[in-house]
Each structure stands twice: as C-alpha cells, then as structure tokens.
Coordinates of N, CA and C in Angstrom, one line a residue:
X1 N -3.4 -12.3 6.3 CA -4.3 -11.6 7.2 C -3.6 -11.5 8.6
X2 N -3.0 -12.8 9.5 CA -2.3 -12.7 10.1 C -0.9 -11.5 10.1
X3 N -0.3 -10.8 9.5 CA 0.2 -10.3 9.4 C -0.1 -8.5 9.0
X4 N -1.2 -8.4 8.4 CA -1.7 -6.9 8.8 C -2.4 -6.7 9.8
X5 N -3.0 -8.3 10.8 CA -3.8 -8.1 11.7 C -2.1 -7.6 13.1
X6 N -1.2 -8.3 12.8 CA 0.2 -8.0 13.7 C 0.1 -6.4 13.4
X7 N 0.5 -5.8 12.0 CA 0.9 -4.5 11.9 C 0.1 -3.5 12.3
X8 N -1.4 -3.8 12.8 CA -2.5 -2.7 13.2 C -2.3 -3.0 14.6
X9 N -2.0 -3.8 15.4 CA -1.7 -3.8 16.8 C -0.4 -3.1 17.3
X10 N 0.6 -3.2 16.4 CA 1.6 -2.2 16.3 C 1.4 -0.5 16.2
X11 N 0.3 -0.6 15.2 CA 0.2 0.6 14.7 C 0.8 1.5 13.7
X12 N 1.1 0.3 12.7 CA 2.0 0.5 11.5 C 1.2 0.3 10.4
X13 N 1.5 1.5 9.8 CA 0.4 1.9 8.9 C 0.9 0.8 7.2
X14 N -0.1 0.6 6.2 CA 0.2 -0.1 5.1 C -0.8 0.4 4.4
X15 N -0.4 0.6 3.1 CA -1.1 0.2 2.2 C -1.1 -0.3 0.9
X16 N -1.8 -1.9 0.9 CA -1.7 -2.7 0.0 C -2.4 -3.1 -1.2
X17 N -2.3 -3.0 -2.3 CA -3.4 -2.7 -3.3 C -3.0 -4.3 -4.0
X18 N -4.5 -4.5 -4.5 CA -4.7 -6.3 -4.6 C -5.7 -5.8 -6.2
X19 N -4.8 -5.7 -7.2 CA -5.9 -5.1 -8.4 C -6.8 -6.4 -8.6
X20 N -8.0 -6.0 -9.0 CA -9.1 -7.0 -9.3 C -9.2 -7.4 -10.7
X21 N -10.1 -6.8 -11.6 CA -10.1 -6.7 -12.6 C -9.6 -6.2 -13.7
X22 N -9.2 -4.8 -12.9 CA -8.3 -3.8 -13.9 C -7.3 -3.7 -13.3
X23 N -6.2 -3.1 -14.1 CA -5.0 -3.0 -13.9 C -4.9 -1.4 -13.1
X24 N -3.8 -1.5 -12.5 CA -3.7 -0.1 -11.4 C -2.2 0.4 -12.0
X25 N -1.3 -0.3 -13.4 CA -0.2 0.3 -13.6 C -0.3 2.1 -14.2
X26 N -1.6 1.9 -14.4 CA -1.6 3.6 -15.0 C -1.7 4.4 -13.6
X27 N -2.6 4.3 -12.4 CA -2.0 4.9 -11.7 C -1.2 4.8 -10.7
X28 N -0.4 4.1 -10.6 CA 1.2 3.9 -10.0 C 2.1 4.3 -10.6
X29 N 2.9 5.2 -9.9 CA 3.8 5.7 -9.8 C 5.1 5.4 -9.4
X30 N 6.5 5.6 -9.7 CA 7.4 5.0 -9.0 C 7.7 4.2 -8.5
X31 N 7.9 3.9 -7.0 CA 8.7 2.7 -7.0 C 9.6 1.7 -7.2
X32 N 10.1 0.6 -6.4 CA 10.9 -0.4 -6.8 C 10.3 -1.6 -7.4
X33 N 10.5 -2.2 -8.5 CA 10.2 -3.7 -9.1 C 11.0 -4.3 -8.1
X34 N 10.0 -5.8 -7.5 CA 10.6 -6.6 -6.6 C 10.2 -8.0 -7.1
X35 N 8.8 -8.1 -7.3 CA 9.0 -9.6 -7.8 C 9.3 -11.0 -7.2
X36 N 8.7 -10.1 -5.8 CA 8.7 -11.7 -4.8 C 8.0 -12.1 -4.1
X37 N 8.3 -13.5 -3.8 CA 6.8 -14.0 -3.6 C 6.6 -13.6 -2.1
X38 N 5.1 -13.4 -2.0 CA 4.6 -12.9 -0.9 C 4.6 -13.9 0.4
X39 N 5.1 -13.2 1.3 CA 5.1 -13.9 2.8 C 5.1 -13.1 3.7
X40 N 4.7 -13.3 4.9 CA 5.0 -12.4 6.1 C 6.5 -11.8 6.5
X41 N 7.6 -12.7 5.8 CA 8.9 -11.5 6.7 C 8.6 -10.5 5.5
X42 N 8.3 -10.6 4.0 CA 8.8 -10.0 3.1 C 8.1 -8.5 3.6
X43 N 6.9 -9.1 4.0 CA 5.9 -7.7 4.1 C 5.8 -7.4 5.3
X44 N 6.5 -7.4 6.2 CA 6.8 -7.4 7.8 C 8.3 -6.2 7.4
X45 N 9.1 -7.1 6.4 CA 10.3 -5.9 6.5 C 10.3 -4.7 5.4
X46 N 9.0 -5.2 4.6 CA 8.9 -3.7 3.6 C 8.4 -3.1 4.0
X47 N 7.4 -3.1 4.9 CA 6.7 -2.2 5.9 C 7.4 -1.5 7.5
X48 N 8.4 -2.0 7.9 CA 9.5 -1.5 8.8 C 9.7 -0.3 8.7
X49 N 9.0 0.3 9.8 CA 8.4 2.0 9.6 C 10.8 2.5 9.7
X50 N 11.0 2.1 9.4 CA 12.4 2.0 9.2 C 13.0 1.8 8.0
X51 N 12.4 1.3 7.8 CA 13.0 0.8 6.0 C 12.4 1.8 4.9
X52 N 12.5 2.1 4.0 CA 12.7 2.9 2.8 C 11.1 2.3 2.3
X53 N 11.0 1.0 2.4 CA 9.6 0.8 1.6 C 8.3 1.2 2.7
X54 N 8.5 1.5 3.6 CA 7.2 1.5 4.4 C 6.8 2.6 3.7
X55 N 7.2 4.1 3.2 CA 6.3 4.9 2.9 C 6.1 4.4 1.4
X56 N 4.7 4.7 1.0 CA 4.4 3.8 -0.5 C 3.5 3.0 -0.2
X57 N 3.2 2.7 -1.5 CA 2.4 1.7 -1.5 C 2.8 0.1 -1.6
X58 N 2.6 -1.1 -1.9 CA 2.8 -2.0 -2.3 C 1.7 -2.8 -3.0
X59 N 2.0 -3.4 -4.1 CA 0.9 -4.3 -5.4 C 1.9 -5.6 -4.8
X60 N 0.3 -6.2 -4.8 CA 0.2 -7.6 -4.8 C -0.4 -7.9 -6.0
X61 N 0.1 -8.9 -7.0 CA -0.5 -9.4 -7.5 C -0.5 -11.4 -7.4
X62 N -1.1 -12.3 -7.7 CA -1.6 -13.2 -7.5 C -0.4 -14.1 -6.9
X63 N 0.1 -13.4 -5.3 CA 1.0 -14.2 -4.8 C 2.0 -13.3 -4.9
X64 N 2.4 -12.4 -5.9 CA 3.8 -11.8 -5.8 C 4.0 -10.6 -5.4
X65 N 4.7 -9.9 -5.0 CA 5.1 -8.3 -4.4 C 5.5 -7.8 -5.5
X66 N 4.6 -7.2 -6.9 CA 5.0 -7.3 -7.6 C 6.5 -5.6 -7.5
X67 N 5.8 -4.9 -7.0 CA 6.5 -3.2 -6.8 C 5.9 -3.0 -5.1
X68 N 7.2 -1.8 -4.8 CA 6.6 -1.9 -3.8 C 7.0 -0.1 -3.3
X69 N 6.7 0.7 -2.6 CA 7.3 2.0 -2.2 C 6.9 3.0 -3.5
X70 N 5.2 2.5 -3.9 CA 4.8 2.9 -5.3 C 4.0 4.4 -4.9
X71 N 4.0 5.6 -5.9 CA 3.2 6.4 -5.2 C 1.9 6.4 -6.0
X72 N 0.8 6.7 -5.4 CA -0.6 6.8 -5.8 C -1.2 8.1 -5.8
X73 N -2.1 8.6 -7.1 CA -3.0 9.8 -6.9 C -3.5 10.0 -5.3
X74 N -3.7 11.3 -5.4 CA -4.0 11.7 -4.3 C -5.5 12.0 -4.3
X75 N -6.2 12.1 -3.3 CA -7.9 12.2 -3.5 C -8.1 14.0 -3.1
X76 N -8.8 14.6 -3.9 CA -9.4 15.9 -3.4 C -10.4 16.0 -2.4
X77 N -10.9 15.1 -2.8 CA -12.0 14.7 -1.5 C -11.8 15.5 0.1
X78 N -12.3 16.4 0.1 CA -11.0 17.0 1.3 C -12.0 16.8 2.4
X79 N -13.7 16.8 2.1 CA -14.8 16.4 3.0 C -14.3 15.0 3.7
X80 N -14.2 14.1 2.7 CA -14.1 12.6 3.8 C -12.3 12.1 4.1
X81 N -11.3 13.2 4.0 CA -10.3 13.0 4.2 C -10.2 14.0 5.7
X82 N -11.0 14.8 6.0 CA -10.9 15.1 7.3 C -10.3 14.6 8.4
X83 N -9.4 14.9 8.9 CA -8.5 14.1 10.2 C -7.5 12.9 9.6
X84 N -7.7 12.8 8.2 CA -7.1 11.5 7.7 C -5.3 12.1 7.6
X85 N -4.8 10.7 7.2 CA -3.5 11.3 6.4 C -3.0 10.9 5.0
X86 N -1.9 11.0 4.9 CA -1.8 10.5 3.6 C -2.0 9.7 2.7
X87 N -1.9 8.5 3.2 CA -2.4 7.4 2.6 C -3.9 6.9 2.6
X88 N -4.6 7.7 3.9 CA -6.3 7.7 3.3 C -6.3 8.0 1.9
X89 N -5.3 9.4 1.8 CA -5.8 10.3 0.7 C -5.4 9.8 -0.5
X90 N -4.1 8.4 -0.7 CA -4.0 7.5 -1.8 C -4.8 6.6 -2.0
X91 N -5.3 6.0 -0.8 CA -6.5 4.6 -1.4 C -7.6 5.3 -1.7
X92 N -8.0 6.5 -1.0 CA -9.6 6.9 -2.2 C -9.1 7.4 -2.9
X93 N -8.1 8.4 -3.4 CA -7.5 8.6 -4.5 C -7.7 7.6 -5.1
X94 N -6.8 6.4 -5.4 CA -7.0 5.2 -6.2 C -8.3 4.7 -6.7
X95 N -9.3 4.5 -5.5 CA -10.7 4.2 -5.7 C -11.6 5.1 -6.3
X96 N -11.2 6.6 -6.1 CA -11.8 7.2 -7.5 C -11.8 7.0 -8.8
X97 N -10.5 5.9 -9.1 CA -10.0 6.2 -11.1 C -10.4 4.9 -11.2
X98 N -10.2 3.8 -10.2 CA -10.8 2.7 -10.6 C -12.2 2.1 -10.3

C-alpha cells in the first residue's frame, strides 16, 4: 500500500492485477515471466516510468510478481472511458471478461 500510495504522489501511473478467484491467464497477453517475490524496490523499479516494465500490466499472485509488462483487452466502453487513457481502458477491459 505504502508504495502505490508513493507512486500516486509522483504521478506514476500502474496497473496491478491481484486475480481473485479466477484466473486472468486467458486474458493476458505477453509479457515477461519474473517470478519474484514482491517488495517495494521490485515494484518501485518495474514501474520506473523509464524502465521497459512500466508500460503493462503486472500480476501479483499470492506474494509473487508473477509477469510483468503484460498486455490486457481493451474496453469498448468509450462512454465511461471518456478523458481516460490507456490503462483505464485495460482494467475495465479486464473487468468486463472477469
């Protein structure tokens, strides 16, 4: 929490997908397998509007990074994507299939 609460003061955009019950490998796309355990530098430097992983997504699963720089459906939704950008248009994309 401390650490996306740092990257919104910055103004560095993320977005992190924490599957619940279902799996999200059907709609992910690409990306790098990483497979480490989650901490603040790891996700401090994947998200380094400099670094190759900030655009993408990143999966968390129970502690691990599992992929990261993953792409997600896009949402048609064009009503509540208004003024948004891209990655609005991946998380409700995502939130539509699951």
């Amino acid at each position: 929490v401390n650490t996306i609460t740092d990257l919104a003061k910055e103004r560095i955009g993320a977005l992190i997908i924490l599957p619940a019950k279902t799996s999200v490998e059907s709609a992910v796309e690409g990306g790098s397998v990483l497979n480490g355990k989650l901490s603040e530098p790891l996700l401090k430097s994947l998200l380094d509007p400099h670094s190759i992983g900030h655009d993408g997504a990143i999966v968390v699963d129970k502690g691990t990074v599992v992929k990261f720089s993953c792409h997600l459906p896009l949402s048609k939704n064009f009503t509540a994507l208004v003024n948004r950008g891209t990655r609005h248009a991946a998380a409700l994309g995502l939130s539509e299939i699951n």
